[in-house]
Amino acid sequence: MKNNKKNLTCPVQTTSEVLGGKWKLVILHYLIDGNPKRFNELESIIEGISPKMLVKELKDLEHNLIIKREQFRTIPPKVEYSLTEYGKSVVPLINVLKMFGEQHINLMNQ
């Protein structure tokens, strides 16, 4: 793992860098139920994400210690992704964002 230490001074900017983008919050949304997910499972439930982008986002979340990747020594190989203990700290944030999204959908559909 690269040790890219930036001068992190603004907590909101740091959060945006760690969780920002089109797919990271969606990936985390599907991991907060506590059940580890395999790559193919995430790819099938996240509408519109390409395999290349899913790999990139999973690696980035893993690099930032939000998720863990567990590889099993089986044939065929099996890999599962889940939240780390630290990653579980984003669950309340995801829940608030989900509530906002539901309210916004309802408002826009009126």
PDB file of N, CA and C in Angstrom, residues 38-108:
ATOM      1  N   ARG A  38     -19.310 -10.568  -2.823  1.00  0.00           N
ATOM      2  CA  ARG A  38     -18.313 -10.915  -3.824  1.00  0.00           C
ATOM      3  C   ARG A  38     -18.360  -9.881  -4.943  1.00  0.00           C
ATOM      4  N   PHE A  39     -17.277  -9.828  -5.718  1.00  0.00           N
ATOM      5  CA  PHE A  39     -17.177  -8.855  -6.801  1.00  0.00           C
ATOM      6  C   PHE A  39     -18.367  -8.959  -7.751  1.00  0.00           C
ATOM      7  N   ASN A  40     -18.661 -10.171  -8.205  1.00  0.00           N
ATOM      8  CA  ASN A  40     -19.754 -10.356  -9.165  1.00  0.00           C
ATOM      9  C   ASN A  40     -21.099  -9.941  -8.587  1.00  0.00           C
ATOM     10  N   GLU A  41     -21.272 -10.142  -7.291  1.00  0.00           N
ATOM     11  CA  GLU A  41     -22.522  -9.732  -6.638  1.00  0.00           C
ATOM     12  C   GLU A  41     -22.654  -8.209  -6.658  1.00  0.00           C
ATOM     13  N   LEU A  42     -21.564  -7.518  -6.303  1.00  0.00           N
ATOM     14  CA  LEU A  42     -21.594  -6.054  -6.341  1.00  0.00           C
ATOM     15  C   LEU A  42     -21.826  -5.553  -7.763  1.00  0.00           C
ATOM     16  N   GLU A  43     -21.150  -6.173  -8.709  1.00  0.00           N
ATOM     17  CA  GLU A  43     -21.294  -5.759 -10.107  1.00  0.00           C
ATOM     18  C   GLU A  43     -22.739  -5.912 -10.590  1.00  0.00           C
ATOM     19  N   SER A  44     -23.406  -6.961 -10.132  1.00  0.00           N
ATOM     20  CA  SER A  44     -24.779  -7.194 -10.603  1.00  0.00           C
ATOM     21  C   SER A  44     -25.809  -6.304  -9.911  1.00  0.00           C
ATOM     22  N   ILE A  45     -25.562  -5.897  -8.669  1.00  0.00           N
ATOM     23  CA  ILE A  45     -26.556  -5.074  -7.970  1.00  0.00           C
ATOM     24  C   ILE A  45     -26.349  -3.575  -8.163  1.00  0.00           C
ATOM     25  N   ILE A  46     -25.156  -3.176  -8.598  1.00  0.00           N
ATOM     26  CA  ILE A  46     -24.896  -1.749  -8.820  1.00  0.00           C
ATOM     27  C   ILE A  46     -25.106  -1.461 -10.302  1.00  0.00           C
ATOM     28  N   GLU A  47     -26.236  -0.893 -10.590  1.00  0.00           N
ATOM     29  CA  GLU A  47     -26.640  -0.648 -11.974  1.00  0.00           C
ATOM     30  C   GLU A  47     -25.741   0.392 -12.635  1.00  0.00           C
ATOM     31  N   GLY A  48     -25.149   0.014 -13.763  1.00  0.00           N
ATOM     32  CA  GLY A  48     -24.393   0.962 -14.572  1.00  0.00           C
ATOM     33  C   GLY A  48     -22.901   1.018 -14.322  1.00  0.00           C
ATOM     34  N   ILE A  49     -22.385   0.321 -13.314  1.00  0.00           N
ATOM     35  CA  ILE A  49     -20.950   0.373 -13.036  1.00  0.00           C
ATOM     36  C   ILE A  49     -20.224  -0.639 -13.920  1.00  0.00           C
ATOM     37  N   SER A  50     -19.094  -0.225 -14.464  1.00  0.00           N
ATOM     38  CA  SER A  50     -18.294  -1.138 -15.279  1.00  0.00           C
ATOM     39  C   SER A  50     -17.379  -1.951 -14.361  1.00  0.00           C
ATOM     40  N   PRO A  51     -16.966  -3.131 -14.789  1.00  0.00           N
ATOM     41  CA  PRO A  51     -16.039  -3.924 -13.969  1.00  0.00           C
ATOM     42  C   PRO A  51     -14.755  -3.157 -13.651  1.00  0.00           C
ATOM     43  N   LYS A  52     -14.231  -2.421 -14.625  1.00  0.00           N
ATOM     44  CA  LYS A  52     -13.003  -1.649 -14.418  1.00  0.00           C
ATOM     45  C   LYS A  52     -13.193  -0.591 -13.331  1.00  0.00           C
ATOM     46  N   MET A  53     -14.328   0.107 -13.364  1.00  0.00           N
ATOM     47  CA  MET A  53     -14.599   1.140 -12.363  1.00  0.00           C
ATOM     48  C   MET A  53     -14.827   0.519 -10.992  1.00  0.00           C
ATOM     49  N   LEU A  54     -15.505  -0.624 -10.939  1.00  0.00           N
ATOM     50  CA  LEU A  54     -15.726  -1.295  -9.662  1.00  0.00           C
ATOM     51  C   LEU A  54     -14.399  -1.695  -9.037  1.00  0.00           C
ATOM     52  N   VAL A  55     -13.492  -2.240  -9.834  1.00  0.00           N
ATOM     53  CA  VAL A  55     -12.159  -2.602  -9.333  1.00  0.00           C
ATOM     54  C   VAL A  55     -11.458  -1.371  -8.772  1.00  0.00           C
ATOM     55  N   LYS A  56     -11.485  -0.270  -9.530  1.00  0.00           N
ATOM     56  CA  LYS A  56     -10.821   0.963  -9.097  1.00  0.00           C
ATOM     57  C   LYS A  56     -11.389   1.468  -7.771  1.00  0.00           C
ATOM     58  N   GLU A  57     -12.712   1.526  -7.676  1.00  0.00           N
ATOM     59  CA  GLU A  57     -13.344   2.060  -6.467  1.00  0.00           C
ATOM     60  C   GLU A  57     -13.117   1.148  -5.265  1.00  0.00           C
ATOM     61  N   LEU A  58     -13.178  -0.159  -5.466  1.00  0.00           N
ATOM     62  CA  LEU A  58     -12.916  -1.097  -4.369  1.00  0.00           C
ATOM     63  C   LEU A  58     -11.480  -0.950  -3.872  1.00  0.00           C
ATOM     64  N   LYS A  59     -10.532  -0.827  -4.789  1.00  0.00           N
ATOM     65  CA  LYS A  59      -9.130  -0.646  -4.389  1.00  0.00           C
ATOM     66  C   LYS A  59      -8.948   0.647  -3.613  1.00  0.00           C
ATOM     67  N   ASP A  60      -9.613   1.710  -4.052  1.00  0.00           N
ATOM     68  CA  ASP A  60      -9.498   2.996  -3.375  1.00  0.00           C
ATOM     69  C   ASP A  60     -10.098   2.931  -1.971  1.00  0.00           C
ATOM     70  N   LEU A  61     -11.265   2.317  -1.840  1.00  0.00           N
ATOM     71  CA  LEU A  61     -11.881   2.170  -0.515  1.00  0.00           C
ATOM     72  C   LEU A  61     -11.027   1.291   0.390  1.00  0.00           C
ATOM     73  N   GLU A  62     -10.416   0.267  -0.174  1.00  0.00           N
ATOM     74  CA  GLU A  62      -9.530  -0.598   0.609  1.00  0.00           C
ATOM     75  C   GLU A  62      -8.280   0.171   1.036  1.00  0.00           C
ATOM     76  N   HIS A  63      -7.713   0.941   0.122  1.00  0.00           N
ATOM     77  CA  HIS A  63      -6.533   1.759   0.425  1.00  0.00           C
ATOM     78  C   HIS A  63      -6.811   2.724   1.583  1.00  0.00           C
ATOM     79  N   ASN A  64      -8.028   3.247   1.632  1.00  0.00           N
ATOM     80  CA  ASN A  64      -8.405   4.197   2.687  1.00  0.00           C
ATOM     81  C   ASN A  64      -8.966   3.515   3.929  1.00  0.00           C
ATOM     82  N   LEU A  65      -8.816   2.199   4.002  1.00  0.00           N
ATOM     83  CA  LEU A  65      -9.174   1.397   5.183  1.00  0.00           C
ATOM     84  C   LEU A  65     -10.671   1.401   5.484  1.00  0.00           C
ATOM     85  N   ILE A  66     -11.495   1.682   4.475  1.00  0.00           N
ATOM     86  CA  ILE A  66     -12.945   1.695   4.653  1.00  0.00           C
ATOM     87  C   ILE A  66     -13.508   0.283   4.484  1.00  0.00           C
ATOM     88  N   ILE A  67     -12.958  -0.459   3.535  1.00  0.00           N
ATOM     89  CA  ILE A  67     -13.385  -1.841   3.323  1.00  0.00           C
ATOM     90  C   ILE A  67     -12.179  -2.763   3.407  1.00  0.00           C
ATOM     91  N   LYS A  68     -12.470  -4.042   3.598  1.00  0.00           N
ATOM     92  CA  LYS A  68     -11.400  -5.041   3.553  1.00  0.00           C
ATOM     93  C   LYS A  68     -11.735  -6.057   2.472  1.00  0.00           C
ATOM     94  N   ARG A  69     -10.687  -6.575   1.886  1.00  0.00           N
ATOM     95  CA  ARG A  69     -10.783  -7.587   0.839  1.00  0.00           C
ATOM     96  C   ARG A  69     -10.233  -8.868   1.431  1.00  0.00           C
ATOM     97  N   GLU A  70     -11.071  -9.890   1.473  1.00  0.00           N
ATOM     98  CA  GLU A  70     -10.640 -11.174   2.024  1.00  0.00           C
ATOM     99  C   GLU A  70     -10.612 -12.200   0.903  1.00  0.00           C
ATOM    100  N   GLN A  71      -9.421 -12.756   0.690  1.00  0.00           N
ATOM    101  CA  GLN A  71      -9.250 -13.752  -0.360  1.00  0.00           C
ATOM    102  C   GLN A  71      -9.158 -15.127   0.287  1.00  0.00           C
ATOM    103  N   PHE A  72      -9.963 -16.052  -0.224  1.00  0.00           N
ATOM    104  CA  PHE A  72      -9.998 -17.410   0.301  1.00  0.00           C
ATOM    105  C   PHE A  72      -9.195 -18.325  -0.619  1.00  0.00           C
ATOM    106  N   ARG A  73      -8.514 -19.278  -0.025  1.00  0.00           N
ATOM    107  CA  ARG A  73      -7.718 -20.238  -0.798  1.00  0.00           C
ATOM    108  C   ARG A  73      -8.608 -21.386  -1.244  1.00  0.00           C
ATOM    109  N   THR A  74      -9.411 -21.107  -2.239  1.00  0.00           N
ATOM    110  CA  THR A  74     -10.320 -22.111  -2.779  1.00  0.00           C
ATOM    111  C   THR A  74     -10.156 -22.154  -4.293  1.00  0.00           C
ATOM    112  N   ILE A  75     -10.672 -23.205  -4.872  1.00  0.00           N
ATOM    113  CA  ILE A  75     -10.710 -23.318  -6.327  1.00  0.00           C
ATOM    114  C   ILE A  75     -12.170 -23.446  -6.724  1.00  0.00           C
ATOM    115  N   PRO A  76     -12.715 -22.530  -7.483  1.00  0.00           N
ATOM    116  CA  PRO A  76     -12.079 -21.312  -7.987  1.00  0.00           C
ATOM    117  C   PRO A  76     -11.832 -20.308  -6.862  1.00  0.00           C
ATOM    118  N   PRO A  77     -10.935 -19.353  -7.101  1.00  0.00           N
ATOM    119  CA  PRO A  77     -10.644 -18.352  -6.067  1.00  0.00           C
ATOM    120  C   PRO A  77     -11.907 -17.595  -5.659  1.00  0.00           C
ATOM    121  N   LYS A  78     -11.969 -17.251  -4.391  1.00  0.00           N
ATOM    122  CA  LYS A  78     -13.121 -16.522  -3.859  1.00  0.00           C
ATOM    123  C   LYS A  78     -12.604 -15.302  -3.109  1.00  0.00           C
ATOM    124  N   VAL A  79     -13.183 -14.147  -3.408  1.00  0.00           N
ATOM    125  CA  VAL A  79     -12.820 -12.899  -2.747  1.00  0.00           C
ATOM    126  C   VAL A  79     -14.105 -12.246  -2.263  1.00  0.00           C
ATOM    127  N   GLU A  80     -14.092 -11.757  -1.025  1.00  0.00           N
ATOM    128  CA  GLU A  80     -15.250 -11.055  -0.468  1.00  0.00           C
ATOM    129  C   GLU A  80     -14.820  -9.689   0.045  1.00  0.00           C
ATOM    130  N   TYR A  81     -15.742  -8.747  -0.048  1.00  0.00           N
ATOM    131  CA  TYR A  81     -15.521  -7.387   0.427  1.00  0.00           C
ATOM    132  C   TYR A  81     -16.506  -7.088   1.546  1.00  0.00           C
ATOM    133  N   SER A  82     -16.011  -6.406   2.573  1.00  0.00           N
ATOM    134  CA  SER A  82     -16.868  -6.009   3.691  1.00  0.00           C
ATOM    135  C   SER A  82     -16.296  -4.742   4.319  1.00  0.00           C
ATOM    136  N   LEU A  83     -17.104  -4.105   5.147  1.00  0.00           N
ATOM    137  CA  LEU A  83     -16.643  -2.915   5.857  1.00  0.00           C
ATOM    138  C   LEU A  83     -15.644  -3.304   6.936  1.00  0.00           C
ATOM    139  N   THR A  84     -14.634  -2.473   7.132  1.00  0.00           N
ATOM    140  CA  THR A  84     -13.747  -2.627   8.278  1.00  0.00           C
ATOM    141  C   THR A  84     -14.461  -2.043   9.500  1.00  0.00           C
ATOM    142  N   GLU A  85     -13.883  -2.236  10.662  1.00  0.00           N
ATOM    143  CA  GLU A  85     -14.458  -1.595  11.856  1.00  0.00           C
ATOM    144  C   GLU A  85     -14.485  -0.081  11.663  1.00  0.00           C
ATOM    145  N   TYR A  86     -13.407   0.457  11.142  1.00  0.00           N
ATOM    146  CA  TYR A  86     -13.351   1.893  10.852  1.00  0.00           C
ATOM    147  C   TYR A  86     -14.397   2.268   9.803  1.00  0.00           C
ATOM    148  N   GLY A  87     -14.541   1.443   8.799  1.00  0.00           N
ATOM    149  CA  GLY A  87     -15.516   1.692   7.740  1.00  0.00           C
ATOM    150  C   GLY A  87     -16.942   1.738   8.246  1.00  0.00           C
ATOM    151  N   LYS A  88     -17.210   1.015   9.327  1.00  0.00           N
ATOM    152  CA  LYS A  88     -18.562   1.021   9.894  1.00  0.00           C
ATOM    153  C   LYS A  88     -18.950   2.400  10.417  1.00  0.00           C
ATOM    154  N   SER A  89     -17.962   3.269  10.609  1.00  0.00           N
ATOM    155  CA  SER A  89     -18.276   4.625  11.076  1.00  0.00           C
ATOM    156  C   SER A  89     -19.020   5.429  10.014  1.00  0.00           C
ATOM    157  N   VAL A  90     -19.022   4.975   8.760  1.00  0.00           N
ATOM    158  CA  VAL A  90     -19.755   5.695   7.710  1.00  0.00           C
ATOM    159  C   VAL A  90     -21.223   5.288   7.636  1.00  0.00           C
ATOM    160  N   VAL A  91     -21.626   4.260   8.366  1.00  0.00           N
ATOM    161  CA  VAL A  91     -23.013   3.777   8.298  1.00  0.00           C
ATOM    162  C   VAL A  91     -24.019   4.882   8.627  1.00  0.00           C
ATOM    163  N   PRO A  92     -23.852   5.641   9.722  1.00  0.00           N
ATOM    164  CA  PRO A  92     -24.824   6.715   9.988  1.00  0.00           C
ATOM    165  C   PRO A  92     -24.871   7.751   8.857  1.00  0.00           C
ATOM    166  N   LEU A  93     -23.731   8.054   8.275  1.00  0.00           N
ATOM    167  CA  LEU A  93     -23.679   8.998   7.162  1.00  0.00           C
ATOM    168  C   LEU A  93     -24.456   8.462   5.962  1.00  0.00           C
ATOM    169  N   ILE A  94     -24.254   7.207   5.626  1.00  0.00           N
ATOM    170  CA  ILE A  94     -24.968   6.584   4.505  1.00  0.00           C
ATOM    171  C   ILE A  94     -26.474   6.604   4.774  1.00  0.00           C
ATOM    172  N   ASN A  95     -26.861   6.307   6.008  1.00  0.00           N
ATOM    173  CA  ASN A  95     -28.290   6.298   6.350  1.00  0.00           C
ATOM    174  C   ASN A  95     -28.918   7.683   6.202  1.00  0.00           C
ATOM    175  N   VAL A  96     -28.200   8.725   6.613  1.00  0.00           N
ATOM    176  CA  VAL A  96     -28.708  10.093   6.456  1.00  0.00           C
ATOM    177  C   VAL A  96     -28.804  10.448   4.976  1.00  0.00           C
ATOM    178  N   LEU A  97     -27.798  10.074   4.196  1.00  0.00           N
ATOM    179  CA  LEU A  97     -27.837  10.343   2.757  1.00  0.00           C
ATOM    180  C   LEU A  97     -28.980   9.589   2.086  1.00  0.00           C
ATOM    181  N   LYS A  98     -29.246   8.369   2.547  1.00  0.00           N
ATOM    182  CA  LYS A  98     -30.366   7.593   2.005  1.00  0.00           C
ATOM    183  C   LYS A  98     -31.692   8.301   2.299  1.00  0.00           C
ATOM    184  N   MET A  99     -31.849   8.796   3.534  1.00  0.00           N
ATOM    185  CA  MET A  99     -33.075   9.521   3.893  1.00  0.00           C
ATOM    186  C   MET A  99     -33.232  10.772   3.032  1.00  0.00           C
ATOM    187  N   PHE A 100     -32.137  11.500   2.829  1.00  0.00           N
ATOM    188  CA  PHE A 100     -32.191  12.683   1.969  1.00  0.00           C
ATOM    189  C   PHE A 100     -32.616  12.286   0.559  1.00  0.00           C
ATOM    190  N   GLY A 101     -32.025  11.228   0.034  1.00  0.00           N
ATOM    191  CA  GLY A 101     -32.365  10.762  -1.309  1.00  0.00           C
ATOM    192  C   GLY A 101     -33.829  10.394  -1.433  1.00  0.00           C
ATOM    193  N   GLU A 102     -34.366   9.716  -0.421  1.00  0.00           N
ATOM    194  CA  GLU A 102     -35.789   9.350  -0.438  1.00  0.00           C
ATOM    195  C   GLU A 102     -36.667  10.593  -0.434  1.00  0.00           C
ATOM    196  N   GLN A 103     -36.323  11.569   0.424  1.00  0.00           N
ATOM    197  CA  GLN A 103     -37.091  12.820   0.478  1.00  0.00           C
ATOM    198  C   GLN A 103     -37.010  13.563  -0.852  1.00  0.00           C
ATOM    199  N   HIS A 104     -35.831  13.597  -1.440  1.00  0.00           N
ATOM    200  CA  HIS A 104     -35.642  14.314  -2.698  1.00  0.00           C
ATOM    201  C   HIS A 104     -36.431  13.652  -3.829  1.00  0.00           C
ATOM    202  N   ILE A 105     -36.407  12.333  -3.878  1.00  0.00           N
ATOM    203  CA  ILE A 105     -37.185  11.600  -4.888  1.00  0.00           C
ATOM    204  C   ILE A 105     -38.664  11.923  -4.740  1.00  0.00           C
ATOM    205  N   ASN A 106     -39.165  11.880  -3.497  1.00  0.00           N
ATOM    206  CA  ASN A 106     -40.582  12.189  -3.253  1.00  0.00           C
ATOM    207  C   ASN A 106     -40.923  13.618  -3.659  1.00  0.00           C
ATOM    208  N   LEU A 107     -40.057  14.555  -3.309  1.00  0.00           N
ATOM    209  CA  LEU A 107     -40.287  15.958  -3.647  1.00  0.00           C
ATOM    210  C   LEU A 107     -40.321  16.154  -5.158  1.00  0.00           C
ATOM    211  N   MET A 108     -39.393  15.538  -5.858  1.00  0.00           N
ATOM    212  CA  MET A 108     -39.302  15.715  -7.307  1.00  0.00           C
ATOM    213  C   MET A 108     -40.419  14.987  -8.049  1.00  0.00           C
TER     214      MET A 108
END
